[in-house]
Short mmCIF file of C-alpha atoms and ligand atoms in Angstrom, two decimals:
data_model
loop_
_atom_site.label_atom_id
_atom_site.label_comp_id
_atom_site.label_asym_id
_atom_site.label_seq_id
_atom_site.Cartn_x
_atom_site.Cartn_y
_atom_site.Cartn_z
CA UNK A 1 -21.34 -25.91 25.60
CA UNK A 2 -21.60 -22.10 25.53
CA UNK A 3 -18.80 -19.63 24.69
CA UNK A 4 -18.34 -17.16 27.68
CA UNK A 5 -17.82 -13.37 26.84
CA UNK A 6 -16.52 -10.37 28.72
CA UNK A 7 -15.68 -7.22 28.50
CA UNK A 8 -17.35 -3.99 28.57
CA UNK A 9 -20.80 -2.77 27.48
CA UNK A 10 -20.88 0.94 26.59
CA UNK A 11 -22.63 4.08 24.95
CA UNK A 12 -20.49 5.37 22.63
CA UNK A 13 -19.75 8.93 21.13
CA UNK A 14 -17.78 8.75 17.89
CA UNK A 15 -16.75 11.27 15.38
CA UNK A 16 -15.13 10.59 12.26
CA UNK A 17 -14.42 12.91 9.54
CA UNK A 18 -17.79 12.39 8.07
CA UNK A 19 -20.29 12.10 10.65
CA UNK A 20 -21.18 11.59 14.39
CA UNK A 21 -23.04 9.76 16.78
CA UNK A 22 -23.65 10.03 20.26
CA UNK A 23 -24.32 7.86 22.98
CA UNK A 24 -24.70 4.19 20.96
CA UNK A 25 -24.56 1.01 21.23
CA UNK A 26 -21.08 -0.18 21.71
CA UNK A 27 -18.49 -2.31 24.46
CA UNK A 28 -16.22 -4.66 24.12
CA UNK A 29 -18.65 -7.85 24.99
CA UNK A 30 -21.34 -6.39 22.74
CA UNK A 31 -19.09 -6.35 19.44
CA UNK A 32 -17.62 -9.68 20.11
CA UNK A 33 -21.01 -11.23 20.85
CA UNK A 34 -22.63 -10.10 18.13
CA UNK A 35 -19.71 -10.92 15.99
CA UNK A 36 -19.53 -14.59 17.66
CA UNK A 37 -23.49 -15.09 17.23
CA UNK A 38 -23.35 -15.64 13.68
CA UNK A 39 -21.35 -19.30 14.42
CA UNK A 40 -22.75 -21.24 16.88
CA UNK A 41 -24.40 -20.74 20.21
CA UNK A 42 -24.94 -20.23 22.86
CA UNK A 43 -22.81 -16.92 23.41
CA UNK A 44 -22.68 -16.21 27.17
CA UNK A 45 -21.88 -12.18 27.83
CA UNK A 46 -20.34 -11.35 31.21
CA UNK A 47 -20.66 -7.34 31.55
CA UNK A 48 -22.45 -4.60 33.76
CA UNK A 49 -24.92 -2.13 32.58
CA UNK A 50 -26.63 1.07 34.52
CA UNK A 51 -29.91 2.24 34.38
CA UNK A 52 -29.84 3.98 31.73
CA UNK A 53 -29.08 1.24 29.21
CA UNK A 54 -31.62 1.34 26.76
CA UNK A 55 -34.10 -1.72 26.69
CA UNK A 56 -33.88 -1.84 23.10
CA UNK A 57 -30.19 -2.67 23.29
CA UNK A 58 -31.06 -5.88 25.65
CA UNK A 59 -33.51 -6.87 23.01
CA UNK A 60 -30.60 -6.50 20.05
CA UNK A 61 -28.28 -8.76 22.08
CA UNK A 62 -31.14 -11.27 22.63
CA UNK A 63 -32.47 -11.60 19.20
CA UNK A 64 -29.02 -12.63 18.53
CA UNK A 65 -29.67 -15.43 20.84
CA UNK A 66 -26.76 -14.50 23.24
CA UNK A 67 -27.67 -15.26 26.66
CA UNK A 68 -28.02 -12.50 29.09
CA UNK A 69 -27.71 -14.16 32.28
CA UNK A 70 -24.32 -12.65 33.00
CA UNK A 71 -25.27 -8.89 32.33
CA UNK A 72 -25.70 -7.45 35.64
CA UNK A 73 -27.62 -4.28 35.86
CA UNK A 74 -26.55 -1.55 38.87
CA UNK A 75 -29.95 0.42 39.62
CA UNK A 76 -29.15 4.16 40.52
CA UNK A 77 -25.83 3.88 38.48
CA UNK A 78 -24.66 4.85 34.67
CA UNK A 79 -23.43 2.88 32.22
CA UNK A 80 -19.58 2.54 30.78
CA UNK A 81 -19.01 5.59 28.61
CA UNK A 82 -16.49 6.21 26.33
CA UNK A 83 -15.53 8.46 23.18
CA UNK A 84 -13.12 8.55 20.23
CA UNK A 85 -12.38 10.61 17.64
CA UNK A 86 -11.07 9.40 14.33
CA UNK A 87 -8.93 11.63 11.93
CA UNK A 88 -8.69 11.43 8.27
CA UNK A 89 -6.78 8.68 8.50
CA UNK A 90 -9.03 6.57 10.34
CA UNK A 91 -6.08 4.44 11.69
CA UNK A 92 -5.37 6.84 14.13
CA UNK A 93 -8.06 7.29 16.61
CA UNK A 94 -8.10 9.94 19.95
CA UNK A 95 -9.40 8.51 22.93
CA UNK A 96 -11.14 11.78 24.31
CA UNK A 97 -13.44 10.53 27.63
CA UNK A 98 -13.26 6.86 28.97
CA UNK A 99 -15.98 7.56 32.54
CA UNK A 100 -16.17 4.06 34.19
CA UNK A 101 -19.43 4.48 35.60
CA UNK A 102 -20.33 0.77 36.69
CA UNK A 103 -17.52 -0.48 35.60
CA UNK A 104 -15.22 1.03 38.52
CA UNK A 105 -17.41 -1.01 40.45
CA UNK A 106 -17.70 -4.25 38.83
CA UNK A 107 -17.07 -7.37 40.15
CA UNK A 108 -18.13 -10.50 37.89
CA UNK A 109 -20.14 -13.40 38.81
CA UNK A 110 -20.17 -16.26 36.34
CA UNK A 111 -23.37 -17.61 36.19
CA UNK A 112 -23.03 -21.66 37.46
CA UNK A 113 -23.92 -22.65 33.58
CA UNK A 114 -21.74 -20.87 32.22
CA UNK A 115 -18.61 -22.01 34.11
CA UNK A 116 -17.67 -24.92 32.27
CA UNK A 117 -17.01 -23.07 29.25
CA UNK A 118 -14.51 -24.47 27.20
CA UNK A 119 -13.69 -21.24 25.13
CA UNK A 120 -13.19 -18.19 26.88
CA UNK A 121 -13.00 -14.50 25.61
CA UNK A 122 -11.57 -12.01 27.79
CA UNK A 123 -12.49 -9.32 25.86
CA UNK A 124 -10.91 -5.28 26.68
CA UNK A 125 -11.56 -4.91 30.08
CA UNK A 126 -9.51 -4.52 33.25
CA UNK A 127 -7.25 -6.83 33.74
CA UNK A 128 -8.26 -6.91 36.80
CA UNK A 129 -11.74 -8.20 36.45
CA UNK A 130 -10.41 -10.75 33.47
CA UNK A 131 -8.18 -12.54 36.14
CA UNK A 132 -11.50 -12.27 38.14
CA UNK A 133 -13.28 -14.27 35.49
CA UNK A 134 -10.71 -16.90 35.23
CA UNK A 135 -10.99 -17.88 38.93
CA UNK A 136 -14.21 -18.69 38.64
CA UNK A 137 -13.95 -20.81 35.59
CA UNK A 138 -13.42 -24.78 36.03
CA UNK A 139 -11.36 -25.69 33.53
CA UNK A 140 -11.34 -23.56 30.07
CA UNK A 141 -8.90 -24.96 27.66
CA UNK A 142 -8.61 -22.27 25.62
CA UNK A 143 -8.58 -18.78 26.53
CA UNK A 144 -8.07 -15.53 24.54
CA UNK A 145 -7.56 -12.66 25.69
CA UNK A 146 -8.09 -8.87 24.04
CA UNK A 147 -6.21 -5.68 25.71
CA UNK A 148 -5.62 -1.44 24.79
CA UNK A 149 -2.93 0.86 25.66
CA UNK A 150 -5.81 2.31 28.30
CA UNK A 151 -4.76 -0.66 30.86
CA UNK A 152 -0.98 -1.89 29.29
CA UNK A 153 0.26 2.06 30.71
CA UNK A 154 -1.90 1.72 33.73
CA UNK A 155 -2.58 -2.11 34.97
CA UNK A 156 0.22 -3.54 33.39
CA UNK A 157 1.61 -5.98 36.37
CA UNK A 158 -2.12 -7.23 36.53
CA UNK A 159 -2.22 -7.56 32.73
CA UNK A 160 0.94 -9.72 32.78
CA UNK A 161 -0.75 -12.09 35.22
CA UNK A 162 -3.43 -12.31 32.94
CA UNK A 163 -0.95 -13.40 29.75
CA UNK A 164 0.51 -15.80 32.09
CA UNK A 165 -3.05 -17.87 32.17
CA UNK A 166 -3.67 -17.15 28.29
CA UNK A 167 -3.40 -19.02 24.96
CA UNK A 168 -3.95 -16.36 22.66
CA UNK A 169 -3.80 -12.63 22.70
CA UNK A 170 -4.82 -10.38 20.64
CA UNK A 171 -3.52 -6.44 20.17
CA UNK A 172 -2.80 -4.15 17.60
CA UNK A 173 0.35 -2.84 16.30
CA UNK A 174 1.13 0.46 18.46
CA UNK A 175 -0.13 -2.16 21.33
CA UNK A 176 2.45 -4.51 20.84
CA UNK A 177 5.40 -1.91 20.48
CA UNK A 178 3.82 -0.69 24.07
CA UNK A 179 3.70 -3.73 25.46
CA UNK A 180 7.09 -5.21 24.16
CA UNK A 181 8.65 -1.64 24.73
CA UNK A 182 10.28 -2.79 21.20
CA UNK A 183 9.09 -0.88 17.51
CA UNK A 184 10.37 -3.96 15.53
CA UNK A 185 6.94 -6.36 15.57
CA UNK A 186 8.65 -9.88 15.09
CA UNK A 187 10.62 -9.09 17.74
CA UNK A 188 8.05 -7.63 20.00
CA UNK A 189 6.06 -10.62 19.01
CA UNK A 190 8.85 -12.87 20.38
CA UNK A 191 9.00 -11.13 23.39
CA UNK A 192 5.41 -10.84 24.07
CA UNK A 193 4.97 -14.56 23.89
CA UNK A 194 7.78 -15.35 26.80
CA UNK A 195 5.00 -13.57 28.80
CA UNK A 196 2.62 -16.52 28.59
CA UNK A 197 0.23 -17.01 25.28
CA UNK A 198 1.21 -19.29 22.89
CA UNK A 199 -0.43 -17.36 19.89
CA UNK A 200 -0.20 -14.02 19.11
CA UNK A 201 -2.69 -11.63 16.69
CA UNK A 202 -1.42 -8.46 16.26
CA UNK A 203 -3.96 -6.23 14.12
CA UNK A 204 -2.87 -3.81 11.49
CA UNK A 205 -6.04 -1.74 10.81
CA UNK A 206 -6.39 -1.45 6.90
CA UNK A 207 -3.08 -3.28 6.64
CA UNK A 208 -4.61 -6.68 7.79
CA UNK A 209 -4.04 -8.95 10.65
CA UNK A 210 -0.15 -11.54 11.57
CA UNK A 211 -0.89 -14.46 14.04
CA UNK A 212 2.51 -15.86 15.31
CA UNK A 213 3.11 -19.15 16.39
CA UNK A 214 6.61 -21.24 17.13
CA UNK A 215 7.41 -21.35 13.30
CA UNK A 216 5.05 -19.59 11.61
CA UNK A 217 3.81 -16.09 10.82
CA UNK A 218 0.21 -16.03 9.13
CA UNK A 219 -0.53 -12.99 7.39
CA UNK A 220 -4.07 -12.36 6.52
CA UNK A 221 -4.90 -9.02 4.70
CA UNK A 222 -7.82 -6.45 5.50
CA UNK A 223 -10.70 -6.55 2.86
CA UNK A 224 -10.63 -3.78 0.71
CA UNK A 225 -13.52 -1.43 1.40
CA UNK A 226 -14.45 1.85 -0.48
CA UNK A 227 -16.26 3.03 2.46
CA UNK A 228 -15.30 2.68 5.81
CA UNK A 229 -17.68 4.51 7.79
CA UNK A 230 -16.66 3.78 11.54
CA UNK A 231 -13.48 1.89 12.96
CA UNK A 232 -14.84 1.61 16.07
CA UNK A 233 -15.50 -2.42 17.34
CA UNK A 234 -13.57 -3.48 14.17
CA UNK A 235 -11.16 -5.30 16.76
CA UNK A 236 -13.68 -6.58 19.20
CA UNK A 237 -15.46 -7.85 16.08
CA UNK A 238 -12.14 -9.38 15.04
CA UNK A 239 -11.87 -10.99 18.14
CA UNK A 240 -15.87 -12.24 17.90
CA UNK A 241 -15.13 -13.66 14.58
CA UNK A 242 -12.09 -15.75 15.79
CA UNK A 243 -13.70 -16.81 19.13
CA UNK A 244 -16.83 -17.50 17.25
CA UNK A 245 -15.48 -19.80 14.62
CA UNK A 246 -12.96 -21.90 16.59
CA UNK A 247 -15.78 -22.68 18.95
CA UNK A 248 -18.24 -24.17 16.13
CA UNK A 249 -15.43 -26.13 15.15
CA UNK A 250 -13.89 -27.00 18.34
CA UNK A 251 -10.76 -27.67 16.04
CA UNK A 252 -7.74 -25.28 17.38
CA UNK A 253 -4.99 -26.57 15.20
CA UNK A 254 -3.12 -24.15 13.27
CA UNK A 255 -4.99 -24.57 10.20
CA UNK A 256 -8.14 -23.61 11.50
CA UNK A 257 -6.64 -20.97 13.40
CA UNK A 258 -5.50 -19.54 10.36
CA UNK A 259 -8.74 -19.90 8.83
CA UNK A 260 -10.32 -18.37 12.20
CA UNK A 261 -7.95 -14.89 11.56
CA UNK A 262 -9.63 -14.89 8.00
CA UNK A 263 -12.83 -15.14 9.73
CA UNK A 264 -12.04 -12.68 12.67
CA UNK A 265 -10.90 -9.76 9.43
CA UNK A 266 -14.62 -10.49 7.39
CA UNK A 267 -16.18 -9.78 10.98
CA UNK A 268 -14.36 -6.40 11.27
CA UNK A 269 -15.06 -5.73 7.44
CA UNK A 270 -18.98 -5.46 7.82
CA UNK A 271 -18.36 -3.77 11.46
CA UNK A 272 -16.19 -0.83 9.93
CA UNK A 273 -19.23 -0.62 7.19
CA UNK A 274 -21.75 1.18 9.39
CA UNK A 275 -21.56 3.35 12.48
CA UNK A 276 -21.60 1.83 16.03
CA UNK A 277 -22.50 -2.08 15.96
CA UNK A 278 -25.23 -1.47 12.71
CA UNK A 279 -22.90 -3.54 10.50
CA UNK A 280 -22.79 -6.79 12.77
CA UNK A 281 -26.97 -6.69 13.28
CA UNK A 282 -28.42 -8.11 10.09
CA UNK A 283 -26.09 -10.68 8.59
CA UNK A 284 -26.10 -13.84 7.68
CA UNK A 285 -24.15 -16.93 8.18
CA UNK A 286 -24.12 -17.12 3.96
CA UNK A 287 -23.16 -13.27 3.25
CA UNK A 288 -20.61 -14.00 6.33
CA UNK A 289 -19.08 -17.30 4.13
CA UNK A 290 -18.93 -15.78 0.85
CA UNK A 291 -17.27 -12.68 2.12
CA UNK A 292 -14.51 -15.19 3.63
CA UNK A 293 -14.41 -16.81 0.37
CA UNK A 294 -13.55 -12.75 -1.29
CA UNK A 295 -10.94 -13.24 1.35
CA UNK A 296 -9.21 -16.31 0.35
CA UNK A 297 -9.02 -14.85 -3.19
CA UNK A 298 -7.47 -11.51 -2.07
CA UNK A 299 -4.02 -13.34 -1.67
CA UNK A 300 -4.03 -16.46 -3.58
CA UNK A 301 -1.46 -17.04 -5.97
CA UNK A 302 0.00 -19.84 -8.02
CA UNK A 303 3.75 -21.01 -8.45
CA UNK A 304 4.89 -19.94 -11.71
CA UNK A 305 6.26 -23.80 -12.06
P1 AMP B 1 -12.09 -1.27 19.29
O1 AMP B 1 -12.45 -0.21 18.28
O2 AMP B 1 -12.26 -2.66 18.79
O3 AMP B 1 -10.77 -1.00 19.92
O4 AMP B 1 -13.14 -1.16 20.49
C1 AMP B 1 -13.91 -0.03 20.73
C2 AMP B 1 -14.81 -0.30 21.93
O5 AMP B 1 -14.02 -0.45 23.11
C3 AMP B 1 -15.75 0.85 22.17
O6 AMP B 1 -17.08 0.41 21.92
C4 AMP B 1 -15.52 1.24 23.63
O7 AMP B 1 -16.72 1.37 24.36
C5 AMP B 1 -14.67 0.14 24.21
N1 AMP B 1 -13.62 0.66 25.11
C6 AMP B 1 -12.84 1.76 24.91
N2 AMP B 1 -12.02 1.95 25.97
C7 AMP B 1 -12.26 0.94 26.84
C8 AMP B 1 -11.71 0.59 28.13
N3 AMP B 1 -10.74 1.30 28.71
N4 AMP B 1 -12.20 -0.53 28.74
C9 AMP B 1 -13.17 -1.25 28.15
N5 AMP B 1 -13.72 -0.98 26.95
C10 AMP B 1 -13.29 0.12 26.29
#
């Protein structure tokens, strides 16, 4: 069964301190299905494109062997745009244009195959249009769910609705403290799981990733890179990476959950290595396995008995 994907699809302009690029390949969906397609298939995206989304982007997605069945093109219409601007520390990013374009408009129809998706990723989208998604879904057993500051300040009674139907959620630090209204994170964490998810992910940039659970906090570092090139997608390709590996093992016990965190931070690590989604486009499953490995090492350590 295939692992259903939404969120948004976009054209991208990012500057960093070192370079720029306009109008590229980017979105929510698109990071987390390329990030998911090097598990197991088939990815299913949900998203909306406009007329001016390049035909060489559809034919990225599909060499990737995600399934395109649920990308709805608006004729006459433009595509999501968005655009960030990094500073020299590259943790801190400024949002400086988010233009809706088809996705003010959106309203998502699941495709009948893909409704009896087990694992569901409701990647950064309105929360709106995620609750949408669930409706139409028969019975997913495991749903995660991705969110930004962008729609906790401005949809936030929608987004609780949304936590209320989720197992896992997934934000980053300064999203949690929003969220939570609470700086301390293990107590934000507390409180953000009375809303509804069992699990919670909250990313920490360069300072890795925590998932929290009833007893547990997993803490899973960020691979040390020498270059990071572009930030941007690192936490939709986290989120492609955990999605991804939980549904080729269909196992979501905490073990493997932990393992799928390790997997979600060696997804972001070769996003962050290139600008726009370059970094996710020619991997392999093996380079993807022994980078996990490099992962595992980063932190282990032996008793001194
Ligand atoms: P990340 O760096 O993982 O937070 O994700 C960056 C991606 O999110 C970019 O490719 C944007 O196109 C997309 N994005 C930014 N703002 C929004 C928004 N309000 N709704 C949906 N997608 C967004």
């Amino acid at each position: 069964m295939g692992l259903l994907i939404v969120g948004s699809v976009a054209l991208d302009t990012v500057a960093t301190p070192f370079d720029r690029i306009d109008n590229a390949l980017g979105g929510s969906a698109v990071y987390i299905s390329l990030a998911a397609s090097y598990f197991s298939g088939p990815v299913y995206m949900v998203g909306v494109v406009g007329e001016d989304f390049d035909r060489e982007h559809i034919k990225l997605l599909e060499d990737h062997n995600i399934d395109l069945e649920g990308l709805k093109m608006v004729d006459g219409a433009k595509t999501f745009r968005w655009s960030g601007k990094y500073h020299y520390d590259l943790n801190v990013r400024d949002t400086l244009l988010t233009e809706l374009n088809v996705l003010a408009t959106f309203d998502p129809v699941i495709p009948e195959k893909y409704r009896k998706s087990r694992f569901v990723l409701l990647g950064n989208i309105d929360p709106t249009l995620q609750l949408k998604v669930l409706e139409q879904m028969e019975n997913p057993s495991f749903v995660i769910c991705d969110t930004m500051n962008f729609w906790i300040e401005g949809k936030k009674a929608e987004l609780l609705k949304v936590l209320k139907k989720v197992q896992v959620l997934i934000i980053n630090d300064s999203e949690a403290r929003l969220l939570a209204q609470e700086p301390n994170l293990i107590k934000a964490a507390r409180l953000i799981r009375a809303m509804g998810p069992e699990y919670l992910i909250i990313k920490k940039g360069e300072h890795g990733a925590l998932l929290f659970c009833d007893n547990t906090v997993f803490s899973a570092p960020a691979y040390p890179l020498e270059n990071i090139y572009d930030p941007t997608g690192a936490g939709d390709s986290f989120a492609g990476g955990f999605v991804g590996y939980l549904h080729k093992t269909q196992d979501i016990g905490i073990e493997n959950l932990k393992r799928a965190v390790v997997f979600g931070s060696t997804m972001a690590s070769f996003c962050v290595e290139r600008f726009s989604t370059k970094g996710l486009e020619n991997l392999t499953y093996l380079q993807v396995h022994d980078r996990f490995r490099e992962f595992l090492k980063l932190s282990r350590v032996d008793d001194d008995d």
